[in-house]
Coordinates of C-alpha atoms and ligand atoms in Angstrom, one line a residue:
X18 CA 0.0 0.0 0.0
X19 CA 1.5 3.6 -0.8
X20 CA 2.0 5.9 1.6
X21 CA -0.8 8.3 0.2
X22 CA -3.2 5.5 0.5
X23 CA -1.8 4.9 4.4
X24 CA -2.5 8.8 5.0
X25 CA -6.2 8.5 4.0
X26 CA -7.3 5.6 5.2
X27 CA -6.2 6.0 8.4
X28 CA -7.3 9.9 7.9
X29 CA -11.1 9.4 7.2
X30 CA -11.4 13.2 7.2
X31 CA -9.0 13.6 4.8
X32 CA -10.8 10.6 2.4
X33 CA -14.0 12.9 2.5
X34 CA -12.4 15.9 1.4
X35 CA -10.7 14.2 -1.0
X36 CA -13.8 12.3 -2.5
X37 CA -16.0 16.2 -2.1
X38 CA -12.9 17.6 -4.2
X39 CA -13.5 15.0 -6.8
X40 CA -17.1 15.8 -6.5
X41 CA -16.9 18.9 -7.2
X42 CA -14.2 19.1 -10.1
X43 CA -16.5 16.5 -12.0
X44 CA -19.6 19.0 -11.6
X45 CA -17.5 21.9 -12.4
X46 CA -16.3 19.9 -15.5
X47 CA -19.6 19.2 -16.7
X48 CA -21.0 22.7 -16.8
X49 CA -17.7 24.0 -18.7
X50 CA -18.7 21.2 -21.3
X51 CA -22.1 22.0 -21.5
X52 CA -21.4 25.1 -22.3
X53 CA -22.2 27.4 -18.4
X54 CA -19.3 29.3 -18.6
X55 CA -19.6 30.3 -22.5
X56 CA -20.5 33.8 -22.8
X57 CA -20.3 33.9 -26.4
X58 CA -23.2 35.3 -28.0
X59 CA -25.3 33.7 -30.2
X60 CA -26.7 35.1 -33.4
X61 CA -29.4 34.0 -35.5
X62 CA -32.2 35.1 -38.2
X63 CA -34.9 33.0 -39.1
X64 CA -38.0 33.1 -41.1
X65 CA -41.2 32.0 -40.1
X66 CA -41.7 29.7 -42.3
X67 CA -38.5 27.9 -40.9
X68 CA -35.5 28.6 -43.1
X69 CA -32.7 29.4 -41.1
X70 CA -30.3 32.0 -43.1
X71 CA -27.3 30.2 -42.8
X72 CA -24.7 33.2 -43.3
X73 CA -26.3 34.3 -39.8
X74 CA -26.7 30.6 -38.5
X75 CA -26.1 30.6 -34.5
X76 CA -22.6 29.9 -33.5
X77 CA -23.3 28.0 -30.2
X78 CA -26.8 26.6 -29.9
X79 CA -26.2 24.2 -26.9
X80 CA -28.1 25.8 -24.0
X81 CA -31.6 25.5 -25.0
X82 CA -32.5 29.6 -25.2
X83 CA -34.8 30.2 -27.9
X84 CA -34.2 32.8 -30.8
X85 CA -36.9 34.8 -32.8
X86 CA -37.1 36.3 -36.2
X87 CA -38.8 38.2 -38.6
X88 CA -40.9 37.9 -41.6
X89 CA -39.0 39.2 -44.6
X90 CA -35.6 39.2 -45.3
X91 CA -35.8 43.4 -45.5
X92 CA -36.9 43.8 -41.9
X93 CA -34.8 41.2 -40.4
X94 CA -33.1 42.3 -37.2
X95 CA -30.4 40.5 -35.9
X96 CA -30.9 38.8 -32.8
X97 CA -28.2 38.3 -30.6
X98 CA -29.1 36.3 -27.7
X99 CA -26.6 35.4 -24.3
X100 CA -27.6 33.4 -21.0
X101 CA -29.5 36.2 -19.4
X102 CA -30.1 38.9 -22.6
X103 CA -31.4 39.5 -26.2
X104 CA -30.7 42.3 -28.0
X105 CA -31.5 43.6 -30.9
X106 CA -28.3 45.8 -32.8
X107 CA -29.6 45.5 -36.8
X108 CA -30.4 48.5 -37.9
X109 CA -32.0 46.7 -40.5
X110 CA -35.0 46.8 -38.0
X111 CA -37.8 48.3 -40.4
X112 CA -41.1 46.9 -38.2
X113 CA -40.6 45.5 -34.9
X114 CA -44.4 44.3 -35.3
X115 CA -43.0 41.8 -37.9
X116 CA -40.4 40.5 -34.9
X117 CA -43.5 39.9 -32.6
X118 CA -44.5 37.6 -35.2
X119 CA -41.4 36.0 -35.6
X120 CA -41.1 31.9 -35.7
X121 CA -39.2 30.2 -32.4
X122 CA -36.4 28.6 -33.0
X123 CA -36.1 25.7 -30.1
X124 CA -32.1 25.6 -29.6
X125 CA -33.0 22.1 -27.1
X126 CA -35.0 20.7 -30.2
X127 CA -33.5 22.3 -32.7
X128 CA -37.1 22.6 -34.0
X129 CA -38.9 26.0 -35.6
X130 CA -42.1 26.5 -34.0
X131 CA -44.7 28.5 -35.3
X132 CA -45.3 32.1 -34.4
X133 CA -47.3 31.6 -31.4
X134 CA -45.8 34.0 -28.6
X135 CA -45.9 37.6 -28.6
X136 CA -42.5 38.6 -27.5
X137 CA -41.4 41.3 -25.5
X138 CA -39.3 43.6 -27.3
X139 CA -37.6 46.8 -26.0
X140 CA -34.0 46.7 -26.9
X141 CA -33.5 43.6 -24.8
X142 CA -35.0 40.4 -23.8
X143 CA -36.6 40.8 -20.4
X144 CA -35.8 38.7 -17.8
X145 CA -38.3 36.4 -16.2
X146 CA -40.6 37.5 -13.9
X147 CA -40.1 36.6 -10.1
X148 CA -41.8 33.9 -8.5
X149 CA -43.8 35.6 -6.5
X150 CA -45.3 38.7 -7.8
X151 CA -44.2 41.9 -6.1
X152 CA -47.4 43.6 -6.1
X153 CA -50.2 41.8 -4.6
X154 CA -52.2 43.0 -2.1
X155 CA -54.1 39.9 -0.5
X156 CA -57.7 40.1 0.3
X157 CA -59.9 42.2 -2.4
X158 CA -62.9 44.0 -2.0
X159 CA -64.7 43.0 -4.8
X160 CA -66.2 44.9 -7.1
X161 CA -70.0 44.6 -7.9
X162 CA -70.9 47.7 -10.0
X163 CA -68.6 47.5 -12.9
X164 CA -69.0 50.7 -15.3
X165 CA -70.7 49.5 -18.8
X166 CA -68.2 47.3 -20.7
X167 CA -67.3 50.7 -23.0
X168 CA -66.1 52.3 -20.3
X169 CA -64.0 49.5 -18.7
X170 CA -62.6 49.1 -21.7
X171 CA -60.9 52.1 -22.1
X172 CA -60.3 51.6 -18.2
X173 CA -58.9 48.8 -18.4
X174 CA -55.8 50.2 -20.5
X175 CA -53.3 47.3 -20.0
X176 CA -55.3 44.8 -21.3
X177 CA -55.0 43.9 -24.8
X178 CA -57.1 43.2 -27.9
X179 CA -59.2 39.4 -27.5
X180 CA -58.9 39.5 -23.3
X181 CA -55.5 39.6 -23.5
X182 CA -52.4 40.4 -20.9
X183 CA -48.9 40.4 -19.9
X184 CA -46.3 41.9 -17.9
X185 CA -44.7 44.9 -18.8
X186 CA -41.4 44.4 -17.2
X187 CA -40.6 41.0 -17.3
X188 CA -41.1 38.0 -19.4
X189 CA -44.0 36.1 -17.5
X190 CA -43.4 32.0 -16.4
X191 CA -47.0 31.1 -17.3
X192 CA -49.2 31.4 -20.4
X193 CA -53.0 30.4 -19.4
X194 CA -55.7 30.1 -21.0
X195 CA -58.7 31.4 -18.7
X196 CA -61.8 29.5 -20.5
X197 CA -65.4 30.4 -19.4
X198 CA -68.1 28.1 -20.1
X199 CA -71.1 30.4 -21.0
X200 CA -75.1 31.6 -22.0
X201 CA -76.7 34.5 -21.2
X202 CA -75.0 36.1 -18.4
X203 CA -73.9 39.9 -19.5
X204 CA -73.9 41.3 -16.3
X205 CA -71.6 38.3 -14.7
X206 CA -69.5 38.8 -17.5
X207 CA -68.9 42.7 -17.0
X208 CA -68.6 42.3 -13.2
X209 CA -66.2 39.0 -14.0
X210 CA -63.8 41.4 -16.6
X211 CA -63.6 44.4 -13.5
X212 CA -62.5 42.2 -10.7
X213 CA -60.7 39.5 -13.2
X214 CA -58.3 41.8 -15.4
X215 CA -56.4 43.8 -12.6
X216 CA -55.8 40.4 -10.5
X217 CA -54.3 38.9 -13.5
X218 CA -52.0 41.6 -14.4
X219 CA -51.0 42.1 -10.7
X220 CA -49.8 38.4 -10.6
X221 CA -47.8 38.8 -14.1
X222 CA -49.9 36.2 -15.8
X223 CA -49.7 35.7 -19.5
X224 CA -52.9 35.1 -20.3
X225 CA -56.1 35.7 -22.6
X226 CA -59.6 35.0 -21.6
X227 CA -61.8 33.3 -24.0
X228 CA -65.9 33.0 -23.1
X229 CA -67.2 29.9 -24.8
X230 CA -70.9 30.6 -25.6
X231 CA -73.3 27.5 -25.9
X232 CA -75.8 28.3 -28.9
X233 CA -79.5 27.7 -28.6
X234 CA -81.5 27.0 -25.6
X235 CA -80.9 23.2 -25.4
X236 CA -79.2 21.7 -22.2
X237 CA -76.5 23.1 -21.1
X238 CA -73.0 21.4 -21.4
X239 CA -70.3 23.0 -19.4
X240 CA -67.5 20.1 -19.5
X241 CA -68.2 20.2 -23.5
X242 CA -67.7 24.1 -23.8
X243 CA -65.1 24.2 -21.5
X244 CA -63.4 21.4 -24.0
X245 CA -64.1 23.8 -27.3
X246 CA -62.2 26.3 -25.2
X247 CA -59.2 24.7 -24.6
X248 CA -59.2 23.2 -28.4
X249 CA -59.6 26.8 -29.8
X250 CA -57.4 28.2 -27.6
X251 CA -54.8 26.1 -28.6
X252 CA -55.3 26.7 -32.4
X253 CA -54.3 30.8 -31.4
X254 CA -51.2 30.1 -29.0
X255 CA -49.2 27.3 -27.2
X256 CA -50.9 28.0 -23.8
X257 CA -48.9 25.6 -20.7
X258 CA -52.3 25.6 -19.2
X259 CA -56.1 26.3 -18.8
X260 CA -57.9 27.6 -16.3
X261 CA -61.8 26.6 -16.4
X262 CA -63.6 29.3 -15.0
X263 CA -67.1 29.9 -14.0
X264 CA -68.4 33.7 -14.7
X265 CA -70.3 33.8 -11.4
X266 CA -67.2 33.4 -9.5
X267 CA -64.8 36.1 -7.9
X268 CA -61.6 35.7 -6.5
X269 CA -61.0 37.7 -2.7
X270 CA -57.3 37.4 -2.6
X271 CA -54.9 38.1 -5.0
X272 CA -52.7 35.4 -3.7
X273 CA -54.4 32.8 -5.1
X274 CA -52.0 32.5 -8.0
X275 CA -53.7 32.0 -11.6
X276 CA -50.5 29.7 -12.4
X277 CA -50.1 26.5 -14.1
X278 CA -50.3 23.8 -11.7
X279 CA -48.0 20.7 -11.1
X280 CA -50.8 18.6 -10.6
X281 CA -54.2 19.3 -11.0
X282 CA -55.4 22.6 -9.3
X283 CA -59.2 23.0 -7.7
X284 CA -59.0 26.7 -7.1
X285 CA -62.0 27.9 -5.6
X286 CA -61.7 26.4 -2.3
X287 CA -63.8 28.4 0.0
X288 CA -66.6 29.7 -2.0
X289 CA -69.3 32.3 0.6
X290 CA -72.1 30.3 -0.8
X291 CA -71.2 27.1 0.9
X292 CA -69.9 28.9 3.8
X293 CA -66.6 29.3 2.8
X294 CA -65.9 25.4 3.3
X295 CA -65.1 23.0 1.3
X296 CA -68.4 20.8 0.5
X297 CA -66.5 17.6 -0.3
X298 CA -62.7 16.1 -0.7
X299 CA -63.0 15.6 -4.4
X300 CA -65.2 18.5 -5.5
X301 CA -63.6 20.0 -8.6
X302 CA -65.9 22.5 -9.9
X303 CA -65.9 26.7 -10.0
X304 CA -62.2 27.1 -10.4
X305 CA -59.7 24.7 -11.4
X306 CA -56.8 24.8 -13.6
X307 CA -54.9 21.8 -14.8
X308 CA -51.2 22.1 -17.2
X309 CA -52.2 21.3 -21.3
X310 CA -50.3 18.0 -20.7
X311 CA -52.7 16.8 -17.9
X312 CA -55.7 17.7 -19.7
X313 CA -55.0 16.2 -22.7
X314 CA -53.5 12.9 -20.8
X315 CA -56.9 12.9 -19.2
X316 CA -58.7 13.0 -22.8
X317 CA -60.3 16.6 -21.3
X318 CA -63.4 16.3 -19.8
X319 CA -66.3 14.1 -20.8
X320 CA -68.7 15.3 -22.7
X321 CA -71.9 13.5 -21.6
X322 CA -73.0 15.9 -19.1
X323 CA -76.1 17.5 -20.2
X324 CA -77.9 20.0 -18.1
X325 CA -76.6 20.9 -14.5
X326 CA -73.8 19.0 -12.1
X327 CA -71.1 16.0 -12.4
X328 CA -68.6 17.0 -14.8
X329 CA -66.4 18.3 -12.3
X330 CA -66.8 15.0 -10.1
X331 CA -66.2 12.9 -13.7
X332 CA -63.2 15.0 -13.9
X333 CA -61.8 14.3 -10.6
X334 CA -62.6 10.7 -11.3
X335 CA -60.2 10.9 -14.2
X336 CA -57.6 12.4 -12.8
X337 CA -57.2 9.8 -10.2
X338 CA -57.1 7.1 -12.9
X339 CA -54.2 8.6 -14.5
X340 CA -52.7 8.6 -11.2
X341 CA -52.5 12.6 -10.8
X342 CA -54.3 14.0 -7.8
X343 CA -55.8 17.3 -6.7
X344 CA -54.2 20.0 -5.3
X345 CA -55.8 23.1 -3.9
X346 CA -54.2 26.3 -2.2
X347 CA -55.0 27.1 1.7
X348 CA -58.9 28.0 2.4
X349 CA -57.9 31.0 3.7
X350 CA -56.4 32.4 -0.1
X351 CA -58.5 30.4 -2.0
X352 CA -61.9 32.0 -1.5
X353 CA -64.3 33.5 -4.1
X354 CA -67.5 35.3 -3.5
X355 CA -69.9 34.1 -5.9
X356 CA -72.7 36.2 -7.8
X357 CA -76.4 35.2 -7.4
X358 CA -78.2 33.8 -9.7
X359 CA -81.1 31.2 -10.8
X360 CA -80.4 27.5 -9.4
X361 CA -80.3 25.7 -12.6
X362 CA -81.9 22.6 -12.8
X363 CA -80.0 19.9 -12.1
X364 CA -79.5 16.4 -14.5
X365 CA -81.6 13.8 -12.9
X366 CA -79.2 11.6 -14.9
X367 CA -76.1 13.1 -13.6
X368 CA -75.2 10.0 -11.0
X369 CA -75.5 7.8 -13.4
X370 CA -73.7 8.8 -16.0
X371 CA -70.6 9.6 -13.4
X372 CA -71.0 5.7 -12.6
X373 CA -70.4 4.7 -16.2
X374 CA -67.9 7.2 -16.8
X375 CA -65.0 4.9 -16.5
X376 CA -65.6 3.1 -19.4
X377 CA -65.4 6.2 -21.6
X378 CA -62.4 7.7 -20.2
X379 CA -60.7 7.3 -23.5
X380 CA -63.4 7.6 -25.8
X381 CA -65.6 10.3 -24.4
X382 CA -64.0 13.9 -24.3
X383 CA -61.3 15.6 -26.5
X384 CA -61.2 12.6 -28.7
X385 CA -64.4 12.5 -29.9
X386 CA -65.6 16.5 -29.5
X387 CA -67.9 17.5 -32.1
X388 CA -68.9 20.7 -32.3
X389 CA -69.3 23.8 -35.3
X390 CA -67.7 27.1 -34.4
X391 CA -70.3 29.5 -35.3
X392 CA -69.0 33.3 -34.3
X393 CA -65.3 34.6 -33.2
X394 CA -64.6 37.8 -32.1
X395 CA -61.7 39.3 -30.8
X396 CA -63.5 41.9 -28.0
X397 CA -61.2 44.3 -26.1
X398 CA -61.8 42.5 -22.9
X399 CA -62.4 39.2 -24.4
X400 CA -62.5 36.5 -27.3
X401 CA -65.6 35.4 -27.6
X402 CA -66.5 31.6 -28.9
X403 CA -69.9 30.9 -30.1
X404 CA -70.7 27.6 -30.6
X405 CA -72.9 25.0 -31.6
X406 CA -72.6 21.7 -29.3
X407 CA -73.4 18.2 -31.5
X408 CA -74.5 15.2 -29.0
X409 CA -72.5 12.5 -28.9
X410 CA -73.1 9.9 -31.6
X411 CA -75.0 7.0 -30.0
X412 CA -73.8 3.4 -30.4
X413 CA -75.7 1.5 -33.0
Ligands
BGC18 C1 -72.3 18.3 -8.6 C2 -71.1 19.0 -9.0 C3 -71.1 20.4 -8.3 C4 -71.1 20.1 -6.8 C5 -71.1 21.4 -6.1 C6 -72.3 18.1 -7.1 O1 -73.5 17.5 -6.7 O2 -72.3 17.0 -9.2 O3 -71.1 19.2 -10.4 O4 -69.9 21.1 -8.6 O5 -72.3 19.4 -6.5 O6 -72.2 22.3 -6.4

């Protein structure tokens, strides 16, 4: 045995520094290779349509940061993009509107993706937004005499064309789509937009709402409308998530985070009209918000549910076949007031189609949606979906 070997072993100290030395050399060795301490920058143009100009190809593309470009050669601006920064320096720059257009080129993938995000653009990249938004302000009065919808439009001055909003100063971690089942309820909708808009812009949410109107004066279908939603809303921009919203209910404290959830989120917790407790262990319906991978593992919601109640609890029940579970924030954040309103009638039926509803977990929901898009309109406040629902095809 060598004398080195002697030392250690009978130093066991000594071995443990040694081996933590190693340790660490091997994980400092790794980030040099993978590219951590390069602060070259990388440049890039690329067209929406995919081609990637290879005189201005990126030199280092290792580190999975994603770089934008512009429509037409003429207004290209050259994008020079570092670990924490883009910046534009062409001053080729003709239209920035064309770079907010731009395709996404994945570095990780090495995939274009279609122009889907509206990027931030001042003369550099923002960075991303904290994790906890600096301005909340906890519990909210809420508001129940909104202005006519004219004048919260021009009110609400931060909000965007179609319902839409982001944060000014920072590049936001969550793009949701806020989906609201819907028929004939104006006035929920106005009060909804006043107490909705300023919460979502104070938690830095990327976000758009979308109100799915049901056509017609047939039954009602809430788990099939809130399905159109997420399809259409899919079809405008890659949202992470959905958030399925009824109208009638308003959040009381800003800290209840309109994120996207690890698991499956039930949001409205503590709701005044059933005393601010939770009526049972599995209840998913009001507020609940579940990550586009989730839903769509789950085949979305089934869309046998005609009339009032049990799509929520059909919902729940998928979730726990897929092994996910619920996850809700403390009672004391999550609580909404809700607006009054007509009981509807409940579906006599509703029990027993829950008790079937295993058997269609796989056939019954996003796979096998049917419906006609009627109307679209981008309102200030709003995109508005009007559709018309088609039963499900029975069996022969
Ligand atoms: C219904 C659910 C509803 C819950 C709370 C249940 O009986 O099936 O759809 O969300 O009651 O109102």
């Amino acid at each position: 045995m060598s004398n080195a070997t002697k030392v250690t072993l009978s130093n066991p100290s000594r071995l443990y520094k040694a081996l933590a030395c190693l340790v660490l050399a091997l994980i400092a060795l790794q980030y040099i290779l993978s590219g951590g301490l390069d602060t070259r920058p990388i440049e890039g143009l690329f067209s929406t349509n995919g081609t990637r100009y290879p005189e201005h190809s990126p030199r280092h593309h290792q580190r999975g940061l994603i770089i934008y470009g512009a429509e037409t050669v003429q207004t290209y601006p050259t994008v020079i993009v570092n670990h924490t920064s883009t910046t534009i320096v062409s001053p080729l720059v003709v239209g920035l509107h064309d770079v907010n257009n731009a395709t996404k080129f994945d570095t990780n993938t090495t995939k274009f993706i279609p122009p889907l995000n509206k990027i931030i653009f001042n003369s550099t990249l923002q960075q991303r937004c904290p994790l906890i938004p600096p301005n909340l302000v906890g519990p909210l009065a809420i508001l129940k005499n909104p202005p006519e919808m004219s004048v919260l439009e021009t009110r609400l001055k931060d909000v965007n064309q179609g319902g839409r909003g982001n944060p000014k100063n920072c590049a936001s971690r969550h793009r949701v789509a806020i989906i609201i089942p819907y028929r004939n309820r104006y006035e929920h909708l106005v009060t909804f937009l006043y107490n909705l808009h300023p919460v979502l812009l104070r938690q830095q949410i990327d976000y758009q709402i979308f109100v799915v109107e049901q056509e017609g004066t047939g039954q009602f279908n809430r788990a099939m409308l809130m399905n159109v939603g997420s399809v259409e809303a899919l079809k405008e921009r890659q949202f992470d998530c959905f958030i399925f919203h009824d109208v009638d209910l308003l959040p009381e404290d800003d800290r209840n985070l309109y994120t996207c959830p690890e698991q499956p989120r039930h949001m409205s917790v503590a709701v005044d009209k059933f005393r601010y407790r939770l009526p049972y262990a599995d209840l998913f319906g009001g507020v609940s918000a579940m990550s586009r991978e989730h839903f769509q593992m789950v085949n979305g919601f089934s869309n046998a549910f005609w009339g009032w109640g049990g799509e929520d609890d059909d919902m729940a029940n998928r979730i726990k076949a897929r092994g996910l579970y619920i996850s809700r924030y403390p009672a004391n954040i999550a609580r909404y007031k809700m607006l009054s309103h007509q009981k509807e009638k409940a579906n006599p039926k509703r029990y027993e189609v829950l008790r079937s509803g295993e058997k269609r977990f796989t056939t019954d929901g996003l796979k096998n949606l049917r419906y006609e898009l009627i109307d679209k309109k981008k309102f200030k406040l709003y995109t508005w979906l009007l559709v018309r629902l088609a039963p499900m095809k029975k069996k022969s």
